[in-house]
mmCIF file of C-alpha atoms in Angstrom:
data_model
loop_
_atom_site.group_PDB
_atom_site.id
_atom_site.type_symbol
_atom_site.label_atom_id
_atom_site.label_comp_id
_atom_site.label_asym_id
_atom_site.label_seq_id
_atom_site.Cartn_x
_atom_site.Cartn_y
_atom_site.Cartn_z
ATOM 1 C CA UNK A 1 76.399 110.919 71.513
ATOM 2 C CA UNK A 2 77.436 110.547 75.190
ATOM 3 C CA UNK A 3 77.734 113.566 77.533
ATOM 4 C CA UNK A 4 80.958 112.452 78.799
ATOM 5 C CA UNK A 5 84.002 114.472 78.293
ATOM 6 C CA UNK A 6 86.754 112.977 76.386
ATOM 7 C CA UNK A 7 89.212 116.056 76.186
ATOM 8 C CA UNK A 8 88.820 118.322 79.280
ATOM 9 C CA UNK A 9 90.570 121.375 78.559
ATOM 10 C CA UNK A 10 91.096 123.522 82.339
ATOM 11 C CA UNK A 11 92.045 126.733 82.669
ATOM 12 C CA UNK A 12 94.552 126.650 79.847
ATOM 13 C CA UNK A 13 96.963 129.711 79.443
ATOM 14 C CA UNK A 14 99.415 130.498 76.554
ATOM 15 C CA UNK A 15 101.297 133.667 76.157
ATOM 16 C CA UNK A 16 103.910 134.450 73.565
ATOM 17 C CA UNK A 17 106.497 136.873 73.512
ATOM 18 C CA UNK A 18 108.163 138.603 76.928
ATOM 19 C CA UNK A 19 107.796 141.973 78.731
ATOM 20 C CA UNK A 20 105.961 144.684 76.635
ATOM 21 C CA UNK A 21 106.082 142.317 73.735
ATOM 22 C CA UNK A 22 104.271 139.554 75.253
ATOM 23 C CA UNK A 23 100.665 138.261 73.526
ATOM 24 C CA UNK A 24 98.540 136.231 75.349
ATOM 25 C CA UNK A 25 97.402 134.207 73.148
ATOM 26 C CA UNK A 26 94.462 131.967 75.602
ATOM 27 C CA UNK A 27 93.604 133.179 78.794
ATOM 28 C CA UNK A 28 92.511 131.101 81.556
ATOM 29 C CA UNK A 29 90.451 128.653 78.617
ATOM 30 C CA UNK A 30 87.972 125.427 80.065
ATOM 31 C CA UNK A 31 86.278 123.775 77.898
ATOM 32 C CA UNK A 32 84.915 120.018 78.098
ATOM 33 C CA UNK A 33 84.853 118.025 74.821
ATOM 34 C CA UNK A 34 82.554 115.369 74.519
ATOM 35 C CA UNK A 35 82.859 111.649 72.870
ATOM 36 C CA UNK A 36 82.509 111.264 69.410
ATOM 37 C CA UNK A 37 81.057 114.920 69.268
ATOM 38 C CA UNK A 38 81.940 117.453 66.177
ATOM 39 C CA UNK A 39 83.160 120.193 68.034
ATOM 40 C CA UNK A 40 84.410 123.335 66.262
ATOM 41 C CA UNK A 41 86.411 126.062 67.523
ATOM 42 C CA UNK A 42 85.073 129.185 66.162
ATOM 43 C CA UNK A 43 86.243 132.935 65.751
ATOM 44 C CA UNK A 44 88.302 135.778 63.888
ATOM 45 C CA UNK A 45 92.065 135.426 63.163
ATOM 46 C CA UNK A 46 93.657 135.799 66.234
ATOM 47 C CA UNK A 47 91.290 134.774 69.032
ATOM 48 C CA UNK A 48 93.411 131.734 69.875
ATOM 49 C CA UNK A 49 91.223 128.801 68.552
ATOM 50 C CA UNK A 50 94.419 127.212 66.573
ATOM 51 C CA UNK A 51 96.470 127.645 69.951
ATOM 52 C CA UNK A 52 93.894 125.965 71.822
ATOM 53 C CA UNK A 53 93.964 123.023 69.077
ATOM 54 C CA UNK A 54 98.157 123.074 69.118
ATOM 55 C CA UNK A 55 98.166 122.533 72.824
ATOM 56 C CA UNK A 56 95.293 119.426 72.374
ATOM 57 C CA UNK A 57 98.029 118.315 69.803
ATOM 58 C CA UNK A 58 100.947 118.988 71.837
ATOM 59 C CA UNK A 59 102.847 121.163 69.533
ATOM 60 C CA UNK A 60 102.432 123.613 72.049
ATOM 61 C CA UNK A 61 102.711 124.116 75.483
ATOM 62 C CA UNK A 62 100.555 125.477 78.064
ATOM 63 C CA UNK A 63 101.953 127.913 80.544
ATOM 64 C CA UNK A 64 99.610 126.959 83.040
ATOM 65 C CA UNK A 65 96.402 124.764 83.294
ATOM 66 C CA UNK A 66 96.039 121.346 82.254
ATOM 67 C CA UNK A 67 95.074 119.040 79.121
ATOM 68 C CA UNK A 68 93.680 115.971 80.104
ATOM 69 C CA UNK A 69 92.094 113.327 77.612
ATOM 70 C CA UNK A 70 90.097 110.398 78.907
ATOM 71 C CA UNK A 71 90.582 111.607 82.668
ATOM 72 C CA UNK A 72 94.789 111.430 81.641
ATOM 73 C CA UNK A 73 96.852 114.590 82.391
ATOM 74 C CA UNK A 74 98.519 115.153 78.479
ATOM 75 C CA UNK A 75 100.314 118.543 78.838
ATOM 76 C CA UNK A 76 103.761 116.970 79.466
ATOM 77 C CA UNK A 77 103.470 114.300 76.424
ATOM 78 C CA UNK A 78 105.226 115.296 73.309
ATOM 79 C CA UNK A 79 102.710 114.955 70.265
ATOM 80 C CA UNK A 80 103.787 111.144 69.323
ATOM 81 C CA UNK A 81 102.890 110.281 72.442
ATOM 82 C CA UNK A 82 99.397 111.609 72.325
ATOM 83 C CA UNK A 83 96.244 109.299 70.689
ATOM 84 C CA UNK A 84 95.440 112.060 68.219
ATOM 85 C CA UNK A 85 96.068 112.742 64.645
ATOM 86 C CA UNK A 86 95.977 116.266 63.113
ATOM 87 C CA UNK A 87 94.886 117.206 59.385
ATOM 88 C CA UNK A 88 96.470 120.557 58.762
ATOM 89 C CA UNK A 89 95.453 123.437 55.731
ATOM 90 C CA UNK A 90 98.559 122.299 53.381
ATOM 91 C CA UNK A 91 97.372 117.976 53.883
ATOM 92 C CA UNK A 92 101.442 117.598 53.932
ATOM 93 C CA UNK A 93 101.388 114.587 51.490
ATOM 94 C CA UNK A 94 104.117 112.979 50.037
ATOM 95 C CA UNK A 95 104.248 113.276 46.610
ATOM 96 C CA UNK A 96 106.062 110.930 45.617
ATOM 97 C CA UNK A 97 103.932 108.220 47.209
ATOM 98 C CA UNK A 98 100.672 106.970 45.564
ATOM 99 C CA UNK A 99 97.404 107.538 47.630
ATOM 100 C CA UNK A 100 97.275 104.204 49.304
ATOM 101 C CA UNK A 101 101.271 104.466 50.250
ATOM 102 C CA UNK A 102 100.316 107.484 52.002
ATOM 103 C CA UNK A 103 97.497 106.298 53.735
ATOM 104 C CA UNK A 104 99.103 103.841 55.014
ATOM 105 C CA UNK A 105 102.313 105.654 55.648
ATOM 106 C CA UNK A 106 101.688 106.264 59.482
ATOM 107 C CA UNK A 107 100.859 102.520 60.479
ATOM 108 C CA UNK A 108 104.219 101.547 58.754
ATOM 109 C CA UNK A 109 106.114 104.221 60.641
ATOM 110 C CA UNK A 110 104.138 102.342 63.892
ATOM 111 C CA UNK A 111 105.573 98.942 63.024
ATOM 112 C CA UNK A 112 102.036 97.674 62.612
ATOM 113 C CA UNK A 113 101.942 94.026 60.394
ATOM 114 C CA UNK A 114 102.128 94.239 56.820
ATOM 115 C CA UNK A 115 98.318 92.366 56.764
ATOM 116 C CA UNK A 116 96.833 94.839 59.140
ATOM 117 C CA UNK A 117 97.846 98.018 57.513
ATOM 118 C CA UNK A 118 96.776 96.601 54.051
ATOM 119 C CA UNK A 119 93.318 95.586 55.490
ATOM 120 C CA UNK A 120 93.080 99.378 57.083
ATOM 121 C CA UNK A 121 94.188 101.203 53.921
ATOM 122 C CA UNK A 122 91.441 99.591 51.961
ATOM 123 C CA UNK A 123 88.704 100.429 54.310
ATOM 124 C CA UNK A 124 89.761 103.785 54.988
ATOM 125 C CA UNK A 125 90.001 103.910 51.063
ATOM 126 C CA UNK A 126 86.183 102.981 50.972
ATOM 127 C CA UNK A 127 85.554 105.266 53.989
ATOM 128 C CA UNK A 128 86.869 108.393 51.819
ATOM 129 C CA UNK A 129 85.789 107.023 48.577
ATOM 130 C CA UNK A 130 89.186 107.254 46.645
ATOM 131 C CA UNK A 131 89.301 103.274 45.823
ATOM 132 C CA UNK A 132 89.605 104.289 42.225
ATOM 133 C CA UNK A 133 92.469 106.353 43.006
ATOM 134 C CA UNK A 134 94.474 104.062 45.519
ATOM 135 C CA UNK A 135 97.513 104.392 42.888
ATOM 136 C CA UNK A 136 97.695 107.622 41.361
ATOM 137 C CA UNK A 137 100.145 109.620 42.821
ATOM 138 C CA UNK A 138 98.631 112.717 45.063
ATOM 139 C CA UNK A 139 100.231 115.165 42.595
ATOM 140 C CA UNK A 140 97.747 113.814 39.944
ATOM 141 C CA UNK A 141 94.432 113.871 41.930
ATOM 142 C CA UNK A 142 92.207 116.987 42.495
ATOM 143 C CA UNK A 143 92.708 118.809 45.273
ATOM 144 C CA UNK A 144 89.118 117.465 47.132
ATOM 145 C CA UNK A 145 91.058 113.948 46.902
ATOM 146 C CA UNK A 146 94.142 115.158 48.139
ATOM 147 C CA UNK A 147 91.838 116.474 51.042
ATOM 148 C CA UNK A 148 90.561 113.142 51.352
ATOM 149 C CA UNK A 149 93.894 110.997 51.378
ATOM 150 C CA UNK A 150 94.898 113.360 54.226
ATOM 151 C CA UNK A 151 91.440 112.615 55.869
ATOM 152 C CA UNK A 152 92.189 108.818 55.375
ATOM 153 C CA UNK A 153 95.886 109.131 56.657
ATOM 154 C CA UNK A 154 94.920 110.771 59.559
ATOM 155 C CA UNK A 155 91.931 107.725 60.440
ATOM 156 C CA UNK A 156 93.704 104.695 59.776
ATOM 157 C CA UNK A 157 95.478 104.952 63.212
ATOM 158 C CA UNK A 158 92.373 104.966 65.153
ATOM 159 C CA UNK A 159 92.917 108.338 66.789
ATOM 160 C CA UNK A 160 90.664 108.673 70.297
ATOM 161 C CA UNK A 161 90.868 112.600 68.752
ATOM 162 C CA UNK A 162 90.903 113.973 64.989
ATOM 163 C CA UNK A 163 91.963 117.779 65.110
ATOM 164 C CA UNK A 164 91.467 119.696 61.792
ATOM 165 C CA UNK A 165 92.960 122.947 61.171
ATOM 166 C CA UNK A 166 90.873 125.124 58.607
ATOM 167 C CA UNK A 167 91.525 121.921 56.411
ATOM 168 C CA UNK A 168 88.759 123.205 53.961
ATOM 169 C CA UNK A 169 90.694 127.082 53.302
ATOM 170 C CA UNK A 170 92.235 126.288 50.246
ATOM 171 C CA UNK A 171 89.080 124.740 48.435
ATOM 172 C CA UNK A 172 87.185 126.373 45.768
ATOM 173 C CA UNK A 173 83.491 127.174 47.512
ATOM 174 C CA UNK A 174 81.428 123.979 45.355
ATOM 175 C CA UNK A 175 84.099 121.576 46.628
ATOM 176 C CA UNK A 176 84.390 123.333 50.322
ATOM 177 C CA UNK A 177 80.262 122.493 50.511
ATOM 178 C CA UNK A 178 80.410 118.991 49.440
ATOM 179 C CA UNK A 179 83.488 118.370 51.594
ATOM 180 C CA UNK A 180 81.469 119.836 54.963
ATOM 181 C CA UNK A 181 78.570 116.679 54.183
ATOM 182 C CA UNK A 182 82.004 114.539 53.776
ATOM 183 C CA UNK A 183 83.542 115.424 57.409
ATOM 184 C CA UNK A 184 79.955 115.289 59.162
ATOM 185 C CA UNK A 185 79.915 112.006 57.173
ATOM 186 C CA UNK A 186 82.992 110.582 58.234
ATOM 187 C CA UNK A 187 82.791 112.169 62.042
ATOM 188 C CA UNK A 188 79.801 109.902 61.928
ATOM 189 C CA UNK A 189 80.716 106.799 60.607
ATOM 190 C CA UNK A 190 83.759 106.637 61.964
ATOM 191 C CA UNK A 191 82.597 107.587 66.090
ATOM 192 C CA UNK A 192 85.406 109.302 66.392
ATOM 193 C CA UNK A 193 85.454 113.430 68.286
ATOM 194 C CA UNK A 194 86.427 115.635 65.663
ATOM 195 C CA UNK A 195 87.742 119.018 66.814
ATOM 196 C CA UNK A 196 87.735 121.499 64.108
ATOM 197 C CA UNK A 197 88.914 124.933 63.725
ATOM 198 C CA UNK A 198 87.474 127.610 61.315
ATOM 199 C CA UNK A 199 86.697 131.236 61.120
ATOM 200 C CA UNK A 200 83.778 130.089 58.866
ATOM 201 C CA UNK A 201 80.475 130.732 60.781
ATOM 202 C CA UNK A 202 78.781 128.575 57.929
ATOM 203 C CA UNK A 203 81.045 125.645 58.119
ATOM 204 C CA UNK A 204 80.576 125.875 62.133
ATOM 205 C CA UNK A 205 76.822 126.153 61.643
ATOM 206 C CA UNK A 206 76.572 122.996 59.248
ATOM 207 C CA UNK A 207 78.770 120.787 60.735
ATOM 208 C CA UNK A 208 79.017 120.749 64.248
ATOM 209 C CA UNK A 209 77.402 119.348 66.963
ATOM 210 C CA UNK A 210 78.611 122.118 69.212
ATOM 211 C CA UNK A 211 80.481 125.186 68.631
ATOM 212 C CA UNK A 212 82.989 127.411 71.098
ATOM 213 C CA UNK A 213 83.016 130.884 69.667
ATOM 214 C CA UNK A 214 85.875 132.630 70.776
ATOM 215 C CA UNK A 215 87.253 136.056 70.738
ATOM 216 C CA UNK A 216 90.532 137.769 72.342
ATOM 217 C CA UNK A 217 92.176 134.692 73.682
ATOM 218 C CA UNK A 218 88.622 133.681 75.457
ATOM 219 C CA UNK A 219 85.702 131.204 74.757
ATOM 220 C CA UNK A 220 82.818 133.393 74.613
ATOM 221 C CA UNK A 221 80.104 130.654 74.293
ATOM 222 C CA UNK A 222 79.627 126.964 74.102
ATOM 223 C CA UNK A 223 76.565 125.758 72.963
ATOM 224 C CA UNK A 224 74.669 123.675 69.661
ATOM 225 C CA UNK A 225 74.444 125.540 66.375
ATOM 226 C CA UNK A 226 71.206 126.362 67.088
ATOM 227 C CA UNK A 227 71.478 127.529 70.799
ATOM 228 C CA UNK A 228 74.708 129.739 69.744
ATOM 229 C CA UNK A 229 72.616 131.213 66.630
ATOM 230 C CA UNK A 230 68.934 132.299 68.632
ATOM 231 C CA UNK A 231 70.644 132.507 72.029
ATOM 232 C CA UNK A 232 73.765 134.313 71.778
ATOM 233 C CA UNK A 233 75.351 135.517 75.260
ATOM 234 C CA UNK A 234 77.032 139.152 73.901
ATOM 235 C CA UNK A 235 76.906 140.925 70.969
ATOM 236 C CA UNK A 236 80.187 139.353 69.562
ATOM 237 C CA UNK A 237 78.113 136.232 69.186
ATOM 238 C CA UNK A 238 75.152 137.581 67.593
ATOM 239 C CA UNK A 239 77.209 139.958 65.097
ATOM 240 C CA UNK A 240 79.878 137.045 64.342
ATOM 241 C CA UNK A 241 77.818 134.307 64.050
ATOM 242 C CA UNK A 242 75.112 135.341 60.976
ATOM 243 C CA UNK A 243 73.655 138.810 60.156
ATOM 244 C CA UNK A 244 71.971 140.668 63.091
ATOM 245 C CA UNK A 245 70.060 144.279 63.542
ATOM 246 C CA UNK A 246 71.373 146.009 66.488
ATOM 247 C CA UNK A 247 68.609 148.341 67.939
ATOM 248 C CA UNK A 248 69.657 150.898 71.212
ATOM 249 C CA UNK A 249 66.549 150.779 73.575
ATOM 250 C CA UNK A 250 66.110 151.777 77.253
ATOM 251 C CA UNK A 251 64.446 149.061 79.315
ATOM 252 C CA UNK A 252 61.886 149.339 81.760
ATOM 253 C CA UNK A 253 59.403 146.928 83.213
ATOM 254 C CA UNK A 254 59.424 145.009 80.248
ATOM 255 C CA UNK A 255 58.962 147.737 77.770
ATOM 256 C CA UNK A 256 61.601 149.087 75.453
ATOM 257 C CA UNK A 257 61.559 152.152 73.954
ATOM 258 C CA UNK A 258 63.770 153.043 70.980
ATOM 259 C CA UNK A 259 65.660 156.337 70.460
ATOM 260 C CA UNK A 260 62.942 157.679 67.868
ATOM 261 C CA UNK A 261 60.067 156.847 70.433
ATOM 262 C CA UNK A 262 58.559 153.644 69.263
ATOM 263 C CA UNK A 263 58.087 150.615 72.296
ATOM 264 C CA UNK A 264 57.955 147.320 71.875
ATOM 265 C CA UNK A 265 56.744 145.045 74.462
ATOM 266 C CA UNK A 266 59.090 142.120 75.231
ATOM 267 C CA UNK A 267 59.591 139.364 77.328
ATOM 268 C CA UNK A 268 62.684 139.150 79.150
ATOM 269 C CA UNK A 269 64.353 139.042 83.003
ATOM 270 C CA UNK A 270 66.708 141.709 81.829
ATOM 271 C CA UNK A 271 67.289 143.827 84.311
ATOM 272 C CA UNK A 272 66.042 147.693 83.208
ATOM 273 C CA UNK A 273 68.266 150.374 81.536
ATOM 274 C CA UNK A 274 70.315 150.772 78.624
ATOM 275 C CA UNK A 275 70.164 147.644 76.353
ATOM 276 C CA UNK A 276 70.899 146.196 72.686
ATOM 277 C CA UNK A 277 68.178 144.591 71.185
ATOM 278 C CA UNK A 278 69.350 142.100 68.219
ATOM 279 C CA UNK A 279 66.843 140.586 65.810
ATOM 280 C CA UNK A 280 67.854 138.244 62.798
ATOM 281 C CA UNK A 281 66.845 139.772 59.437
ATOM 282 C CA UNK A 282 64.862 136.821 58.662
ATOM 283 C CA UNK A 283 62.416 137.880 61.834
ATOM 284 C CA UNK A 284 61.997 141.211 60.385
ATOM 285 C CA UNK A 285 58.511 141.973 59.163
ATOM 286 C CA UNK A 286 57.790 144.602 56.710
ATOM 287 C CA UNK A 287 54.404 146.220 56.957
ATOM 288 C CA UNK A 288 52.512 149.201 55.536
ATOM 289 C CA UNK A 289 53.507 152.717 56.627
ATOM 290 C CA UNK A 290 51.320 153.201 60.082
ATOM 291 C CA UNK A 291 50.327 149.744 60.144
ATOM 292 C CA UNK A 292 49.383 149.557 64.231
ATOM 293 C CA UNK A 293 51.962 148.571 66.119
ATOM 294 C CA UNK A 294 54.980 148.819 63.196
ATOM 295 C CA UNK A 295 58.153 151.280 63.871
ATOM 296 C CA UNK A 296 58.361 153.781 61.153
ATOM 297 C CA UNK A 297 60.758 152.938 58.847
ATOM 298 C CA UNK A 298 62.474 154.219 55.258
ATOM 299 C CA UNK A 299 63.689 151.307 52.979
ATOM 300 C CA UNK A 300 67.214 152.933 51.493
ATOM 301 C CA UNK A 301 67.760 149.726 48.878
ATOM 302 C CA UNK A 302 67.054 146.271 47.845
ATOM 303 C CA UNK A 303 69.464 143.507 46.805
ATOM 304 C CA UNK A 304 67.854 139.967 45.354
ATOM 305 C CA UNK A 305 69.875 137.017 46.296
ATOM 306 C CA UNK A 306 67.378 134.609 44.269
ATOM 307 C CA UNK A 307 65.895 132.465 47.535
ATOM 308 C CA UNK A 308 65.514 136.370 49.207
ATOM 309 C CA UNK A 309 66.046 139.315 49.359
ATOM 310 C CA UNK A 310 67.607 141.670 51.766
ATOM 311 C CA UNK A 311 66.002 144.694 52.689
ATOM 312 C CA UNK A 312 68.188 147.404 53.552
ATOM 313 C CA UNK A 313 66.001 149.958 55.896
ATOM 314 C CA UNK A 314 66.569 152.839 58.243
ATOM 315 C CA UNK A 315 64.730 154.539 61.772
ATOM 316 C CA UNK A 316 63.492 157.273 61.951
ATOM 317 C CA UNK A 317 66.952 158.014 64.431
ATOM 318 C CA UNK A 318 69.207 156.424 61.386
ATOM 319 C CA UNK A 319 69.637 153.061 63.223
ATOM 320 C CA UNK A 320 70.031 150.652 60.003
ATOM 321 C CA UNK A 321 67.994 147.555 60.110
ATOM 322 C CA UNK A 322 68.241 144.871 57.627
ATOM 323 C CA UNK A 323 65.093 142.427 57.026
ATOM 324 C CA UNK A 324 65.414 139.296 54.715
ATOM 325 C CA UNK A 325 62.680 137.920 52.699
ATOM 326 C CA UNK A 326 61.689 135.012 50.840
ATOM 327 C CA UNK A 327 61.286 135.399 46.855
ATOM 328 C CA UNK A 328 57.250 134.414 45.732
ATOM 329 C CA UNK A 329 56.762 132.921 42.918
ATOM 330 C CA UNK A 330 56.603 136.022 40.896
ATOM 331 C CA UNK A 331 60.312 137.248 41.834
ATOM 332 C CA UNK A 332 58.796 140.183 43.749
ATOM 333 C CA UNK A 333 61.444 141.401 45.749
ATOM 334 C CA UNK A 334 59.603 143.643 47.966
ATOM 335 C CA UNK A 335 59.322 147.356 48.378
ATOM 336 C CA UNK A 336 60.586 150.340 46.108
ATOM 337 C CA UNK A 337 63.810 151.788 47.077
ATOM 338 C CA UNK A 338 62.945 154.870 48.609
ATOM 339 C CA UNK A 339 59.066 153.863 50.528
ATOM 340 C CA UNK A 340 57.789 154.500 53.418
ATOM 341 C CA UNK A 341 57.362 151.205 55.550
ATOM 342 C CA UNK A 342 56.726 149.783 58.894
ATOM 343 C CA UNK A 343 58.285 147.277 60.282
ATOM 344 C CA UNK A 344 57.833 144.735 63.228
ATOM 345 C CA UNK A 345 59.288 141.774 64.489
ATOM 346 C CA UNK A 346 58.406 138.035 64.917
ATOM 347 C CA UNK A 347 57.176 137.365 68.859
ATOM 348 C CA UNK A 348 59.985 135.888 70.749
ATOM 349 C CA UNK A 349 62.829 137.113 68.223
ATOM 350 C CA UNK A 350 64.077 139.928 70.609
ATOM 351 C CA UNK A 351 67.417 139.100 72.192
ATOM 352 C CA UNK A 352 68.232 141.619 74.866
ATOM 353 C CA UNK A 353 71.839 142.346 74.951
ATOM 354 C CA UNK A 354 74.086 144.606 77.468
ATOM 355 C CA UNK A 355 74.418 148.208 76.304
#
């Protein structure tokens, strides 16, 4: 994947409504896509990721900033005129059509030759796997293949962009997993920068090559699954994107102490004072009561997933901390409801957060 940008989103704005009624729905958003990247726009209902993907589309306009794809100022081209292709939650199929007649519906609409849109119908038909299926009519396939035929419709063009709005929302959660490998598979084969929108942290997480987690209208933090997941910039990124303890702790010199006394060395350039202190469940050791070095701790109740277990614990100041551990062979899941435990953390875990 090259680091070049092929959408370059700049200081995009988009309110709706007037006066006291007005919504702002992005505020002052930049964001630089790169070339046959899987980028995913993250984040609660709301936060303006499917804004953000209307105005790459051009169903919307922005009220100020710019659009530009390949170096090319878009914001003033109407969404025909614009070399991307849009798979929205409802697919929009024709019924009436069999799979390969939709497929291929958009090259006929473009005039294209009667030999080239056959040729691209049956390899997009390969691509997506529905050769079998090329004439049933999409009211008599499942709705993973109806996902699919949309998928295919939406490729044979040879879009520069694919946007995908929540296209996975309406599956059952077996066919949603398989169809997450199918999009990374696709994104892959086919080169081509998908930009996908999803509240799903999960979906974000497998998938992408980056992620923009947004919140209120803004873009919080760009970054790789794994930089957004053990680096996260605020504490709306650590709490929305997986499970995460939330510890208050003054700061000083490197030391943290908690509100029921305990300190905990830790390595940061955080300036001192008031801070958050997140730690992933997973990085969550549970010790015995006064082992050296552990925080006191009370374990309130247990709940076994299978793979693990989550630990459900509280400070001696009430904080709630949650710890998550891998199931032995033996199915022990851990302590008695009710112990006395201590607990540490994994070295380098810490994230310091502003209070």
């Amino acid at each position: 994947m090259t680091d070049d940008a092929i959408i370059d989103v700049v200081d995009a704005t988009k309110v709706f409504g007037a006066a006291d009624q007005k919504v702002v729905a992005l505020d002052r958003v930049s964001a630089k896509i790169r070339r046959n990247e899987f980028f995913t726009l993250l984040g609660p209902s709301g936060c303006g990721k499917t804004t953000l993907l209307r105005l790459i589309a051009g169903f919307e306009l922005p009220d100020s900033g710019e659009i530009r794809l390949d170096g090319e100022e878009i914001g003033h081209l109407p969404p025909n005129k614009r070399p991307v292709n849009t798979v929205f939650q409802s697919y929009a199929l024709f019924p009436h059509m069999t799979v390969r007649e939709n497929i291929g519906f958009g090259l006929l609409m473009q005039g294209r030759p009667e030999k080239e849109i056959r040729d691209t119908v049956d390899r997009m038909l390969e691509l997506v796997r529905m050769v079998a299926m090329a004439d049933r009519k999409t009211d008599q396939i499942s709705g993973g293949q109806q996902q699919r035929v949309a998928l295919a419709r939406a490729l044979a063009p040879q879009p520069k962009v694919l946007l995908l709005d929540e296209p996975l929302s309406a599956l059952d959660y077996k066919l949603r997993k398989e169809m997450q490998i199918e999009l990374k598979r696709l994104q892959h084969e086919t080169g081509i920068t998908f930009v996908f929108v999803t509240h799903d942290q999960e979906e974000a997480l497998t998938m992408s090559d980056r992620i923009a987690v947004m919140s209120n209208g803004k873009i919080n933090q760009i970054g790789s699954p794994r930089d957004i997941y053990t680096h996260p910039v605020n504490r709306f990124v650590a709490d929305f994107i997986g499970e995460t303890n939330f510890i208050k702790a003054r700061l000083e010199n490197g030391v943290a102490q908690l509100a029921g006394g305990a300190r905990l060395d830790i390595d940061t350039d955080h300036s001192d004072g008031d801070v958050t202190l997140a730690v992933r469940p997973e990085h969550v050791r549970i010790e015995a009561a006064g082992a050296k070095g552990s925080i006191p701790a009370k374990v309130n109740s247990s709940v076994y997933f299978g793979t693990d277990s989550h630990v459900y614990m509280s400070l001696e100041d009430e904080t709630e901390v949650v710890a998550r551990l891998g199931t032995d062979a033996s199915g022990d899941a851990g302590p008695e409801d009710g112990a006395a435990v201590g607990i540490s953390f994994a070295p380098g875990s810490i994230q310091v957060l502003e209070d």
